[in-house]
Amino acid sequence: MGIYLDNFRDAVSATGIELDSFQLQAGEALEEGHDVLLCAPTGAGKTMVALFAVEMSFATSTTCIYTTPVKALSNQKYRELASRYGSEYVGLMTGDVTINRDANIVVMTTEVLRNLLYAHEDLSNLGYVILDEVHYLADPERGPTWEEVILELDRSVRIVSLSATVANAEEFHSWLESVRGNTTLVQTSQRPVPLRQQIVVGKKLYDLYKGGPSATLGKGRNPNDAALGAMSRKRLPERIGPGQRHSLLRLMEERDLLPGIEFIFSRKGCDHAVRDLVKDNVSLTTRHERKLIHQALDPIREQLSEQDQAVLRFRSFEKALANGYAAHHAGVYPPFKELIERLMQRGLIKIVYATGTLALGINMPVRTTVVESLTKYNGTEFTDLTGIEYTQLIGRAGRRGKDEVGHTIVYPTTDTDPDILLSLGAGELEPLQSAFFPSYNTVVNVLADHDYVSARALLARSFAQYQRNREVTKLEVTRERVRLALEEETEKLRTACERGDVAEYATIRANSARASSSARKKAKKAYRHRVADSFEYAYGGEIIAYAYGTELEYAYVTQVDDDRLRVATWMGDLVWLTPDSVRSELRHVGDYMLPAGMKLRDPVQREVLADKIAEFVEERVLIGLDDDLLKSWDRGAVRETPELLNHPVHTCPDREQHVEDATAFLSLTSQLQHLDSLRDSYDDSVGAEFDATCDMLAAVGVLQGQRGSYVLGSGAAPLRSLHSNADLLIYECLKDPHFSGMSPAMLAGMLSAFAFKERRGRAMPPADPLAWRVIRHNHDFLEDLEERFGLARQPEISSHPTSAVVAWAEGATLQTCLNMSQYLPGDFINGLRRTMDLLTQVMHAAEGTPTSDTAAQARRLIDRPGVTTM
């Protein structure tokens, strides 16, 4: 252990905290000059490693950049570091806010660092970069930013990547080493505070797993039969309402489980939960705590006019907060939300009803977390929680140094799947998948520093291409197994018919056009008879394959009862099958003898059998041998072309049997073609997308030359400053004369269409119809052009916020603007902040033109201290 880590450990120890072995391991790697990838559960203490990197930057007289995925987390991290080291040593850059940018430590969003790198800011004294929540690189919208930073940072800079636990940490580490050199992987699954996972049914809490609290979640542990029994026997609610929340809150009070966070995944649900508590005059705080809360509210009260207090429902918020509870989501007025976070850290707030934003690393540790649902709305649809999302949610539970045990409680409803809950509770995680693609802005920035070939090669080093290259290797292994199986089937068919080649005949049939409607109906009827026959010949003890809905299923036949079968599926279910319930015939796969004494009514023993079935059919699944069962019932009806009629096998009396014998051959042929196509799509896919992106940019005049030697055109400079998912669309709009003649207020309003995240059911008319026509025309033009080059980059945009933002820029009150737009205060103000950020980009993109001055004026008009800035 080096002198720096020794001193750091002693300083930390003086505060009563002993560094864990994984923290020491990461510190040693940093001191030896390595990059570090640290994968650990939420609350394990990753921040301590980041603080050591900060200390190292002080000790070596270099600067340190601390990046976060979102502005809210940057703001919180800035406050924490300023409190620890002094505000004169800490800066903040979030796009719309810049404080002390030349400080020793600068906190910023990852996008800001990426933009600094492309702008060639002087980072010669940069020693350390902390990439907090680096697993965010899987985010479809902003994930590519992380990879660009990792690729562009000088290799002399030490990177500390902090990640939640992921399934493929070794793969991510291997990529980091390939692009950065020496990188030490440090992993731990241990939580510093053991977690007790429970469910609440009625008014009782049940442990989800046997054995009580655990420092490693539920992996390898046995489920608690009492909990599973309660979920199956008791009447569960269809949804969680006020009655259930109040009952659980009383239970948490009685058992000393507060403070807590209850995740609802609905803004309206969070607001209603707080409203219901206020309505019932629920109070969770002491008189002294209420006094401290009122004092903390005073600075916000002083900044707000009476009118603003009314529109923000300040008094209702104050009453709820003073009683010890609040709602936390993106629609909450930002200063309110930041105050909630600070008061929660002080232990003054007892319960927060939150959406999933708190899982992003906001420092609000509590004794207990409550999860109301295992699904959440992602903006377009309801999706299941991922393993990473779930473990980050429950990871908030258990405060180091305060709680011996953390608690998480799931409130099951009629929609809760016990198997999914057990899987999530065991910490089963998904692999980290790169979301990288070469955006228009990325391409022009890279081409500004590299020739075409070098730029293409640089982006081909992305984690996305690295993963696809590894996938190609796996595909080749599978392809070879399919090829060998196909050779074997082809050899069988070669001598199957004396009249001709069955494989050749089957291929011709498979490629023939569909038969007439009447022939297809006849074939479908014949196939239904075949399905019925397969049920008649089924017997107990065989393993079968069949299509059920849209899925291919494998199962073990346990009982035959006339025309129905009882089967144990490879998913662990015990079900009855009838000819009408399946979409295909039952295909014999093999036989299996159950071990003596196995009782299939026992779910645990069915799981054992399910594993055996999966093991039995592993090769068939890998090579796609039974995929044909998923095809349409009338697949046997084909048009009898001259080529088919003249083939010698067509006149064979055993023709239909030969066709049946060729089923495996056709499945394997189809699978081989699919694998070849997949391999081609993976091979150099990032490079191919780079080429297509360059072709697109050349078509609109941003690039000049030919593929393989493109260079930046004279108009490329503005695009380099536009860091938005609508980068090229904004670029095209700014070239239009109408945009260059806008007033500052109108420019702010129309650009807000690209900055607000639309959440309204209907769109308000645009503030400037002509400007909106320009936007829509360019959107449609670019969309059509992208289709030509195989791209799809144009985002959905809405005119909804434009009029309200113009009104705000012209001095309208917050209440007026909220009434106009029907946005929640937090959504509107966050949208204004993103509009300010975009206006700053436009100032740089249009530098030297009147539009730049207009954008600067527009930014000043919408910036109101205490509302849009900290």
GROMACS .gro file of N, CA and C in nm, residues 701-704 711-717:
model
   33
  701GLY      N    1  -2.461   1.850  -4.782
  701GLY     CA    2  -2.356   1.948  -4.801
  701GLY      C    3  -2.266   1.975  -4.682
  702VAL      N    4  -2.280   1.896  -4.575
  702VAL     CA    5  -2.193   1.916  -4.458
  702VAL      C    6  -2.053   1.862  -4.486
  703LEU      N    7  -2.046   1.750  -4.559
  703LEU     CA    8  -1.917   1.692  -4.597
  703LEU      C    9  -1.896   1.708  -4.747
  704GLN      N   10  -1.770   1.703  -4.788
  704GLN     CA   11  -1.736   1.713  -4.929
  704GLN      C   12  -1.642   1.598  -4.966
  711VAL      N   13  -1.422   1.504  -4.634
  711VAL     CA   14  -1.366   1.607  -4.544
  711VAL      C   15  -1.480   1.703  -4.510
  712LEU      N   16  -1.460   1.782  -4.404
  712LEU     CA   17  -1.563   1.877  -4.362
  712LEU      C   18  -1.584   1.983  -4.469
  713GLY      N   19  -1.711   2.013  -4.496
  713GLY     CA   20  -1.745   2.120  -4.587
  713GLY      C   21  -1.741   2.254  -4.516
  714SER      N   22  -1.760   2.361  -4.589
  714SER     CA   23  -1.752   2.495  -4.531
  714SER      C   24  -1.861   2.521  -4.428
  715GLY      N   25  -1.973   2.449  -4.438
  715GLY     CA   26  -2.083   2.473  -4.344
  715GLY      C   27  -2.088   2.374  -4.229
  716ALA      N   28  -1.980   2.297  -4.210
  716ALA     CA   29  -1.982   2.192  -4.107
  716ALA      C   30  -1.964   2.247  -3.966
  717ALA      N   31  -1.898   2.361  -3.952
  717ALA     CA   32  -1.864   2.412  -3.819
  717ALA      C   33  -1.985   2.426  -3.726
   0.00000   0.00000   0.00000
